[in-house]
Amino acid sequence: MTPTRRAPLADAVICTVDVVLLTLHQHTLHVVLSRREKAPNQGALALPGGFVHTQEDDSAWHAAARVLQDKAGIDSPYLEQLATWSGPDRDPRGWSVSIVYYALIPETLVPAHSADVQMHPVYALPLLPFDHGQMVAQAIERVRNKSQYSSLPVYLCGDAFTLPHLQTVYEAVLGEPINKVSFRRKMDEMDMLEPIEGALESGGAHRPAQLYRLKPEFQRSLSVVERGINA
Amino acid sequence: MTPTRRAPLADAVICTVDVVLLTLHQHTLHVVLSRREKAPNQGALALPGGFVHTQEDDSAWHAAARVLQDKAGIDSPYLEQLATWSGPDRDPRGWSVSIVYYALIPETLVPAHSADVQMHPVYALPLLPFDHGQMVAQAIERVRNKSQYSSLPVYLCGDAFTLPHLQTVYEAVLGEPINKVSFRRKMDEMDMLEPIEGALESGGAHRPAQLYRLKPEFQRSLSVVERGINA
DNA sequence: GGAATAGTGTCTCTAAGACAGTATCTA
DNA sequence: TAGATACTGTCTTAGAGACACTATTCC
């Protein structure tokens, strides 16, 4: 063998995280985009993301939580890994890896619309840089799948909500109407809600609805049922 | 601000792939482990894995396929990303990322038992280095979930198999017996199998079973049903 | 009281599970 | 023919959907 300089331990790889931050606005799923401060694609709307900081981040999850805090001022109660994108061409700076997370938050927590942070409906997105379009599509798919058999959509609601409202949230996520009786049977089976004693949501010329909240044990974990909500 | 040397584009991160290679042996899920050739944990049995090679790999998926070929001589028809593990402490060499894939192959394709490549039952594994134990556990969970409503387990069978055999494969993966009539109804609904004309599996003192094969369009993609196999 | 939505009781219908029957092989 | 397993027909049962009824509010 020809003597060569010892190769480095590993090839240099650019390691970033991106976050698909989802919320519900006007009965439609929206994704929160932020304007890129640096090249490449400086000035473009994109998923909030950034480099992993090896000095401060304990994991990619922590990096994603930090990015969410820095770019949108949000401390999301639900932040789950989606998948990892990688390859030599996705970022012009070189062979790169992006570990992608997704988060769900109620509309009330979304920062006010500005030039730098905007909410866009997921089915009418501007053209996104890198492979961010794929990431959003896969996040939607994951959320729709999980919503079929879990309490995931409650993260799109605030602290107190009514069953009719929660049903519209599920319907918006799943994209189809749900039978009212079946829906209530499922919520009962999930056993994750408790009525807020004496709290009703009035406001219309009709019977007011009972307000519910998540049982404490489900604040940051999902309730799951074996057979999904058959929508 | 004090003048400092310009930080590099990104902090150095070690980027590897690992593969959870699963197969069925004696009606039990087994994972194929290979002996580590290099430090750290040199000589230990671990998931086959290695660095991403930025010069030759087009993506982490390609790196995983290459690792599978190099360490076990296998070209798996199904190789899917599981998740990514990361952090400063999981590898003593520094802040590291491992993009983990899982693959399913029939027992006939597993390399012969040797000192360097071994098959171990997933519920009685040796202590694995790094966070490989977590990776295997999560792969099992993923496979069991997907098997409830898809054709995933057929990747554990060879090219031709009988329905009774396929049912035992599903039962081994799911860990519970399945109703025979329901199972056949589901296989029919999945519409992924075709009988091999005139090919029967004889061998016992009883009626021989029809041999089936995957329809070509499902050779490398899954068939999925809405409502799972209710085991 | 009328209109509107919340919440519930109950029937129908679909699909999963149980069970028993027929089919086809070896010894 | 006996015994074993493959395959199928059909009844039972669990659970999702449809529908209608009652409840409670504002006007």
Coordinates of C-alpha atoms (C1' of nucleotides) in Angstrom, one line a residue:
Chain A
M1 CA 0.0 0.0 0.0
T2 CA 1.2 3.5 -0.6
P3 CA 1.8 5.4 2.5
T4 CA -1.0 8.0 3.0
R5 CA -1.8 10.5 5.6
R6 CA -4.0 8.9 8.2
A7 CA -7.6 9.6 7.4
P8 CA -9.6 11.5 10.1
L9 CA -11.7 9.5 12.5
A10 CA -14.8 10.2 10.4
D11 CA -15.7 12.2 7.3
A12 CA -16.9 15.6 8.1
V13 CA -20.7 15.7 8.1
I14 CA -22.8 18.8 8.7
C15 CA -25.3 18.1 11.4
T16 CA -28.5 20.1 11.8
V17 CA -32.0 19.8 13.2
D18 CA -35.2 21.1 11.7
V19 CA -38.6 21.4 13.3
V20 CA -42.0 21.0 11.7
L21 CA -44.1 23.1 14.0
L22 CA -47.8 22.5 13.4
T23 CA -50.9 24.3 14.7
L24 CA -54.6 24.7 13.8
H25 CA -55.9 27.9 12.3
Q26 CA -59.3 28.3 10.8
H27 CA -59.9 24.5 11.0
T28 CA -56.8 23.9 8.9
L29 CA -53.4 22.5 9.8
H30 CA -50.7 25.2 9.5
V31 CA -47.0 25.0 9.7
V32 CA -44.9 27.8 11.3
L33 CA -42.1 29.0 9.0
S34 CA -39.3 31.3 9.9
R35 CA -37.1 33.4 7.7
R36 CA -33.5 32.2 7.3
E37 CA -31.0 34.6 8.7
K38 CA -28.0 33.1 6.9
A39 CA -27.0 31.6 3.6
P40 CA -27.8 29.3 2.0
N41 CA -31.2 30.4 1.0
Q42 CA -30.8 33.5 3.2
G43 CA -34.1 35.4 3.5
A44 CA -36.3 32.4 2.4
L45 CA -39.1 31.1 4.5
A46 CA -38.1 27.7 5.8
L47 CA -38.6 25.3 8.7
P48 CA -37.0 26.6 11.9
G49 CA -33.7 24.8 12.2
G50 CA -30.0 25.1 13.0
F51 CA -26.8 23.4 13.7
V52 CA -26.4 21.0 16.6
H53 CA -24.2 22.8 19.2
T54 CA -22.0 20.1 20.7
Q55 CA -21.1 22.3 23.6
E56 CA -24.6 22.9 24.8
D57 CA -26.9 20.3 23.3
D58 CA -27.4 17.0 25.2
S59 CA -29.0 15.4 22.2
A60 CA -30.7 16.3 18.9
W61 CA -33.9 16.5 20.8
H62 CA -32.4 19.3 23.0
A63 CA -31.1 21.0 19.9
A64 CA -34.6 21.0 18.4
A65 CA -36.1 22.3 21.6
R66 CA -33.5 25.1 21.7
V67 CA -34.2 26.0 18.1
L68 CA -37.9 26.2 18.8
Q69 CA -37.2 28.5 21.7
D70 CA -34.8 30.7 19.8
K71 CA -36.7 31.0 16.6
A72 CA -40.3 31.1 17.8
G73 CA -40.1 31.6 21.5
I74 CA -41.9 28.3 22.1
D75 CA -41.5 25.6 24.7
S76 CA -43.6 22.9 23.1
P77 CA -45.1 20.2 25.4
Y78 CA -44.8 17.7 22.5
L79 CA -41.7 17.4 20.4
E80 CA -41.1 14.1 18.8
Q81 CA -38.5 12.9 16.3
L82 CA -39.9 12.4 12.8
A83 CA -37.0 11.1 10.7
T84 CA -33.5 12.0 9.4
W85 CA -32.7 13.3 6.0
S86 CA -29.2 13.0 4.6
G87 CA -27.0 13.1 1.5
P88 CA -24.3 15.0 -0.3
D89 CA -26.6 17.3 -2.3
R90 CA -29.3 18.5 0.0
D91 CA -27.2 21.3 1.4
P92 CA -24.6 23.1 -0.8
R93 CA -22.2 23.2 2.0
G94 CA -21.5 19.5 1.8
W95 CA -22.6 16.1 3.0
S96 CA -25.3 16.9 5.6
V97 CA -27.7 15.3 8.0
S98 CA -30.9 16.9 9.3
I99 CA -32.6 15.3 12.2
V100 CA -36.2 16.4 11.9
Y101 CA -38.7 16.8 14.8
Y102 CA -42.3 17.8 14.8
A103 CA -44.3 19.7 17.4
L104 CA -48.0 20.5 17.9
I105 CA -49.1 23.6 19.7
P106 CA -52.4 25.5 20.2
E107 CA -52.9 28.5 18.0
T108 CA -52.8 30.8 21.0
L109 CA -49.1 30.0 21.5
V110 CA -48.1 30.8 18.0
P111 CA -46.1 34.1 17.9
A112 CA -47.8 37.0 16.2
H113 CA -47.4 37.1 12.4
S114 CA -44.3 39.1 11.4
A115 CA -41.9 39.3 8.5
D116 CA -39.8 36.6 10.1
V117 CA -42.2 34.2 11.6
Q118 CA -45.3 33.1 9.6
M119 CA -48.0 30.5 9.7
H120 CA -48.9 28.8 6.4
P121 CA -51.6 26.3 5.6
V122 CA -50.0 22.9 4.9
Y123 CA -51.9 22.3 1.7
A124 CA -50.8 25.7 0.1
L125 CA -47.2 26.2 1.2
P126 CA -44.8 28.4 -0.5
L127 CA -41.9 26.5 -2.2
L128 CA -39.6 25.5 0.6
P129 CA -35.8 25.3 0.3
F130 CA -33.8 22.2 0.8
D131 CA -36.0 19.1 1.3
H132 CA -38.3 20.9 3.7
G133 CA -41.3 20.2 1.6
Q134 CA -40.8 16.5 2.0
M135 CA -40.4 17.0 5.7
V136 CA -43.7 18.8 6.1
A137 CA -45.5 16.1 4.0
Q138 CA -44.1 13.3 6.2
A139 CA -44.9 15.2 9.4
I140 CA -48.5 15.5 8.2
E141 CA -48.7 11.9 7.4
R142 CA -47.3 10.9 10.8
V143 CA -49.7 13.2 12.7
R144 CA -52.7 11.9 10.7
N145 CA -51.7 8.3 11.4
K146 CA -51.1 8.8 15.1
S147 CA -54.3 10.8 15.5
Q148 CA -56.3 7.8 14.4
Y149 CA -55.6 5.9 17.6
S150 CA -54.2 8.4 20.1
S151 CA -54.7 11.6 22.0
L152 CA -52.1 13.5 19.9
P153 CA -54.6 16.2 18.6
V154 CA -55.2 17.5 22.1
Y155 CA -51.9 19.2 21.9
L156 CA -53.5 21.5 19.3
C157 CA -56.1 22.6 22.0
G158 CA -55.5 24.8 24.9
D159 CA -55.9 23.8 28.5
A160 CA -59.7 23.6 28.5
F161 CA -61.9 22.6 25.7
T162 CA -65.3 21.0 25.0
L163 CA -65.9 17.7 23.4
P164 CA -67.6 19.3 20.3
H165 CA -64.5 21.4 19.8
L166 CA -62.1 18.5 20.3
Q167 CA -64.1 16.6 17.7
T168 CA -63.6 19.5 15.1
V169 CA -59.9 19.3 15.9
Y170 CA -59.7 15.6 15.2
E171 CA -61.8 16.1 12.0
A172 CA -59.5 18.9 10.8
V173 CA -56.4 16.7 11.4
L174 CA -57.9 13.5 9.9
G175 CA -59.6 15.4 7.1
E176 CA -62.9 13.7 7.4
P177 CA -66.1 13.9 9.5
I178 CA -66.3 11.6 12.5
N179 CA -69.5 10.1 13.9
K180 CA -70.4 11.9 17.1
V181 CA -71.4 8.9 19.2
S182 CA -68.4 6.9 18.1
F183 CA -66.1 9.8 18.9
R184 CA -67.4 10.2 22.4
R185 CA -67.2 6.5 23.0
K186 CA -63.5 6.6 22.0
M187 CA -62.7 9.6 24.1
D188 CA -64.4 7.8 27.0
E189 CA -62.3 4.7 26.2
M190 CA -59.1 6.7 26.1
D191 CA -59.9 7.8 29.6
M192 CA -57.7 10.9 29.4
L193 CA -60.2 13.7 30.0
E194 CA -61.8 15.0 33.1
P195 CA -64.6 17.5 33.3
I196 CA -63.8 20.8 34.9
E197 CA -66.4 20.9 37.6
G198 CA -69.0 23.6 37.0
A199 CA -67.2 25.0 34.0
L200 CA -69.3 25.3 30.9
E201 CA -68.7 27.0 27.6
S202 CA -71.7 29.2 26.9
G203 CA -71.8 31.8 24.2
G204 CA -74.4 30.7 21.7
A205 CA -78.2 30.5 21.8
H206 CA -78.1 26.9 22.8
R207 CA -77.2 24.5 25.5
P208 CA -73.6 25.2 26.8
A209 CA -71.0 22.5 26.6
Q210 CA -69.0 20.9 29.4
L211 CA -65.4 22.0 29.5
Y212 CA -62.7 19.3 29.9
R213 CA -59.0 19.2 30.6
L214 CA -56.4 16.5 30.2
K215 CA -55.9 14.3 33.2
P216 CA -52.5 15.2 34.7
E217 CA -50.9 11.9 33.7
F218 CA -51.5 12.6 30.0
Q219 CA -50.2 16.1 30.0
R220 CA -47.0 15.1 28.2
S221 CA -47.7 11.6 27.1
L222 CA -50.2 10.0 24.7
S223 CA -53.3 7.9 25.5
V224 CA -53.7 5.2 22.9
V225 CA -56.5 2.9 21.9
E226 CA -56.2 -0.5 20.2
R227 CA -58.8 0.0 17.5
G228 CA -58.6 3.5 16.0
I229 CA -61.3 6.1 15.5
N230 CA -63.1 4.7 12.5
A231 CA -63.7 7.9 10.6
Chain B
M1 CA -17.0 41.4 22.3
T2 CA -13.5 39.9 22.6
P3 CA -12.1 39.0 19.2
T4 CA -12.1 35.3 18.8
R5 CA -11.1 32.9 16.0
R6 CA -14.0 32.4 13.6
A7 CA -15.8 29.2 14.7
P8 CA -16.0 26.4 12.1
L9 CA -19.1 26.1 10.0
A10 CA -20.5 23.4 12.3
D11 CA -19.3 21.6 15.4
A12 CA -17.7 18.3 14.5
V13 CA -20.1 15.5 14.9
I14 CA -19.4 11.8 14.4
C15 CA -21.9 10.4 12.0
T16 CA -22.6 6.6 11.9
V17 CA -25.3 4.2 10.8
D18 CA -26.4 1.0 12.5
V19 CA -28.7 -1.7 11.3
V20 CA -31.1 -3.9 13.3
L21 CA -31.2 -7.0 11.1
L22 CA -34.1 -9.2 12.1
T23 CA -35.0 -12.7 11.1
L24 CA -37.1 -15.6 12.3
H25 CA -35.5 -18.7 13.8
Q26 CA -37.4 -21.5 15.6
H27 CA -40.5 -19.3 15.7
T28 CA -38.7 -16.5 17.4
L29 CA -37.4 -13.1 16.3
H30 CA -33.6 -13.0 16.2
V31 CA -31.3 -10.2 15.6
V32 CA -28.0 -10.6 13.7
L33 CA -25.0 -9.2 15.6
S34 CA -21.5 -8.8 14.3
R35 CA -18.3 -8.6 16.2
R36 CA -16.7 -5.1 16.3
E37 CA -13.4 -4.9 14.6
K38 CA -12.3 -1.6 16.1
A39 CA -12.4 0.3 19.3
P40 CA -14.4 1.4 21.1
N41 CA -15.8 -1.9 22.4
Q42 CA -13.5 -3.8 20.0
G43 CA -14.4 -7.5 20.0
A44 CA -17.9 -7.1 21.4
L45 CA -21.0 -8.3 19.7
A46 CA -23.0 -5.3 18.4
L47 CA -25.3 -4.2 15.7
P48 CA -23.6 -4.0 12.3
G49 CA -22.7 -0.4 11.8
G50 CA -20.1 2.1 10.6
F51 CA -19.2 5.6 9.6
V52 CA -21.0 7.3 6.8
H53 CA -18.5 7.6 4.0
T54 CA -19.1 11.0 2.4
Q55 CA -17.2 10.0 -0.7
E56 CA -19.2 7.0 -1.6
D57 CA -22.6 7.1 0.2
D58 CA -25.5 9.0 -1.4
S59 CA -27.5 9.0 1.8
A60 CA -27.6 7.3 5.2
W61 CA -29.8 4.7 3.6
H62 CA -27.0 3.8 1.1
A63 CA -24.5 3.7 4.0
A64 CA -26.8 1.3 5.8
A65 CA -27.1 -0.9 2.7
R66 CA -23.3 -0.9 2.3
V67 CA -22.8 -1.8 5.9
L68 CA -25.2 -4.7 5.6
Q69 CA -23.4 -5.9 2.5
D70 CA -19.9 -5.6 4.1
K71 CA -20.6 -7.0 7.5
A72 CA -23.1 -9.7 6.6
G73 CA -23.0 -10.1 2.9
I74 CA -26.7 -9.3 2.6
D75 CA -28.7 -7.2 0.1
S76 CA -31.9 -6.8 2.0
P77 CA -35.1 -6.2 0.0
Y78 CA -36.5 -4.2 2.9
L79 CA -34.4 -1.6 4.7
E80 CA -36.2 1.2 6.5
Q81 CA -35.1 4.0 8.7
L82 CA -36.0 3.5 12.3
A83 CA -34.8 6.6 14.2
T84 CA -31.7 8.5 15.1
W85 CA -29.8 8.4 18.3
S86 CA -27.5 11.2 19.3
G87 CA -25.7 12.9 22.2
P88 CA -22.3 13.7 23.7
D89 CA -21.9 10.5 25.8
R90 CA -23.2 7.6 23.7
D91 CA -19.8 7.2 22.0
P92 CA -16.6 8.0 23.9
R93 CA -15.1 9.6 20.8
G94 CA -17.3 12.6 21.1
W95 CA -20.7 14.0 20.2
S96 CA -22.2 11.5 17.9
V97 CA -25.2 10.7 15.8
S98 CA -26.3 7.2 14.7
I99 CA -29.0 6.9 12.1
V100 CA -30.5 3.5 12.6
Y101 CA -32.2 1.3 10.0
Y102 CA -33.9 -2.0 10.4
A103 CA -34.2 -4.9 7.9
L104 CA -36.1 -8.2 7.7
I105 CA -34.7 -11.2 5.9
P106 CA -35.7 -14.9 5.7
E107 CA -33.6 -17.2 7.8
T108 CA -32.2 -18.9 4.7
L109 CA -30.3 -15.6 3.8
V110 CA -28.6 -15.3 7.2
P111 CA -24.9 -16.0 7.0
A112 CA -23.7 -19.2 8.7
H113 CA -23.0 -18.9 12.4
S114 CA -19.4 -17.8 13.0
A115 CA -17.3 -16.1 15.6
D116 CA -18.0 -12.8 13.9
V117 CA -21.6 -13.0 12.8
Q118 CA -24.2 -14.4 15.1
M119 CA -28.0 -14.6 15.5
H120 CA -29.5 -14.0 18.9
P121 CA -33.1 -14.2 20.1
V122 CA -34.3 -10.7 20.7
Y123 CA -35.7 -11.5 24.2
A124 CA -32.4 -13.0 25.4
L125 CA -29.8 -10.7 24.0
P126 CA -26.2 -10.4 25.4
L127 CA -25.6 -7.0 26.8
L128 CA -25.0 -4.7 23.9
P129 CA -22.6 -1.8 23.7
F130 CA -23.6 1.8 23.2
D131 CA -27.3 2.3 23.1
H132 CA -27.8 -0.8 20.8
G133 CA -30.2 -2.4 23.3
Q134 CA -32.6 0.5 23.0
M135 CA -32.3 0.4 19.2
V136 CA -33.3 -3.3 19.1
A137 CA -36.2 -2.7 21.4
Q138 CA -37.5 0.1 19.3
A139 CA -37.1 -1.9 16.1
I140 CA -39.1 -4.8 17.6
E141 CA -41.8 -2.3 18.6
R142 CA -41.9 -0.8 15.1
V143 CA -42.0 -4.2 13.4
R144 CA -44.8 -5.4 15.7
N145 CA -46.8 -2.3 15.1
K146 CA -46.4 -2.4 11.3
S147 CA -47.2 -6.1 11.2
Q148 CA -50.6 -5.4 12.6
Y149 CA -51.8 -3.8 9.5
S150 CA -49.3 -4.5 6.7
S151 CA -47.5 -7.2 4.7
L152 CA -44.2 -6.5 6.5
P153 CA -43.8 -10.0 7.9
V154 CA -43.6 -11.6 4.4
Y155 CA -40.1 -10.3 4.2
L156 CA -39.3 -13.0 6.8
C157 CA -40.4 -15.7 4.4
G158 CA -38.7 -17.0 1.3
D159 CA -40.1 -16.7 -2.2
A160 CA -42.8 -19.3 -1.8
F161 CA -44.7 -20.1 1.3
T162 CA -48.1 -21.5 2.4
L163 CA -50.8 -19.6 4.2
P164 CA -50.5 -21.7 7.4
H165 CA -46.7 -20.9 7.4
L166 CA -47.3 -17.2 6.9
Q167 CA -49.8 -17.3 9.8
T168 CA -47.1 -18.8 12.1
V169 CA -44.8 -16.0 11.0
Y170 CA -47.3 -13.3 11.8
E171 CA -48.0 -15.0 15.2
A172 CA -44.3 -15.2 16.0
V173 CA -43.9 -11.4 15.2
L174 CA -47.0 -10.3 17.0
G175 CA -46.5 -12.7 19.9
E176 CA -50.1 -14.0 20.0
P177 CA -52.3 -16.5 18.2
I178 CA -54.5 -15.3 15.3
N179 CA -57.8 -16.6 14.3
K180 CA -57.4 -18.7 11.1
V181 CA -60.5 -17.5 9.3
S182 CA -59.8 -13.8 10.1
F183 CA -56.2 -14.2 9.1
R184 CA -57.2 -15.6 5.7
R185 CA -59.8 -12.9 5.2
K186 CA -57.1 -10.3 5.9
M187 CA -54.6 -11.8 3.5
D188 CA -57.4 -11.9 0.9
E189 CA -58.2 -8.2 1.6
M190 CA -54.5 -7.2 1.3
D191 CA -54.6 -8.7 -2.2
M192 CA -50.8 -9.2 -2.3
L193 CA -50.5 -13.0 -2.8
E194 CA -51.0 -15.2 -5.8
P195 CA -51.1 -19.0 -5.7
I196 CA -48.3 -20.7 -7.6
E197 CA -50.3 -22.8 -10.0
G198 CA -50.0 -26.5 -9.2
A199 CA -47.4 -26.0 -6.5
L200 CA -48.3 -27.6 -3.2
E201 CA -46.3 -28.2 -0.1
S202 CA -46.6 -31.8 0.8
G203 CA -44.6 -33.6 3.3
G204 CA -46.9 -34.6 6.1
A205 CA -49.6 -37.2 6.5
H206 CA -52.3 -34.7 5.6
R207 CA -53.7 -32.5 2.9
P208 CA -50.9 -30.5 1.3
A209 CA -51.1 -26.7 1.4
Q210 CA -51.1 -24.3 -1.6
L211 CA -47.9 -22.4 -2.1
Y212 CA -48.2 -18.7 -2.7
R213 CA -45.8 -15.9 -3.8
L214 CA -45.9 -12.2 -3.5
K215 CA -47.5 -10.4 -6.4
P216 CA -44.7 -8.6 -8.3
E217 CA -45.9 -5.1 -7.3
F218 CA -45.5 -5.9 -3.6
Q219 CA -41.9 -7.3 -3.9
R220 CA -40.4 -4.2 -2.4
S221 CA -43.4 -2.3 -1.0
L222 CA -45.9 -3.0 1.6
S223 CA -49.6 -3.8 1.3
V224 CA -51.6 -2.1 4.0
V225 CA -55.1 -2.6 5.4
E226 CA -57.1 0.0 7.2
R227 CA -58.2 -2.1 10.1
G228 CA -55.5 -4.3 11.5
I229 CA -55.3 -8.0 12.1
N230 CA -57.2 -8.2 15.3
A231 CA -55.2 -10.8 17.2
Chain C
dG1 C1' -92.2 28.9 22.5
dG2 C1' -88.6 28.5 18.7
dA3 C1' -84.0 27.9 17.3
dA4 C1' -79.7 26.1 18.0
dT5 C1' -76.3 23.0 19.8
dA6 C1' -75.1 19.5 23.7
dG7 C1' -75.5 15.1 25.1
dT8 C1' -77.6 10.2 25.3
dG9 C1' -80.3 5.8 24.3
dT10 C1' -80.9 2.4 21.1
dC11 C1' -81.2 0.1 16.7
dT12 C1' -78.7 -1.4 12.6
dC13 C1' -74.9 -3.1 10.2
dT14 C1' -70.2 -4.5 9.5
dA15 C1' -66.6 -7.3 10.5
dA16 C1' -64.0 -10.3 13.7
dG17 C1' -64.1 -14.8 16.2
dA18 C1' -65.9 -19.5 17.1
dC19 C1' -66.9 -23.8 15.4
dA20 C1' -67.8 -27.4 12.8
dG21 C1' -67.9 -29.2 8.4
dT22 C1' -65.5 -31.0 4.0
dA23 C1' -61.0 -32.0 1.4
dT24 C1' -56.9 -34.4 0.6
dC25 C1' -52.8 -36.3 1.8
dT26 C1' -49.8 -40.6 4.4
dA27 C1' -49.5 -44.8 6.9
Chain D
dT1 C1' -59.7 -46.6 7.3
dA2 C1' -57.6 -43.6 10.8
dG3 C1' -55.3 -39.6 11.6
dA4 C1' -53.5 -35.3 10.5
dT5 C1' -53.7 -30.8 8.6
dA6 C1' -55.8 -27.6 4.7
dC7 C1' -59.5 -25.1 3.6
dT8 C1' -64.4 -23.2 3.8
dG9 C1' -69.4 -22.2 5.3
dT10 C1' -71.9 -20.1 8.6
dC11 C1' -73.4 -18.6 13.2
dT12 C1' -72.3 -15.6 17.1
dT13 C1' -70.7 -11.5 18.9
dA14 C1' -68.4 -7.0 19.5
dG15 C1' -68.2 -2.5 18.1
dA16 C1' -68.9 1.3 14.7
dG17 C1' -72.5 4.2 12.5
dA18 C1' -77.3 6.1 12.0
dC19 C1' -80.9 8.2 14.0
dA20 C1' -83.9 10.1 17.0
dC21 C1' -84.8 11.8 21.3
dT22 C1' -84.1 14.7 25.5
dA23 C1' -81.5 18.8 27.7
dT24 C1' -80.3 23.5 28.2
dT25 C1' -79.3 27.8 26.7
dC26 C1' -80.6 32.7 24.3
dC27 C1' -83.9 35.3 21.9

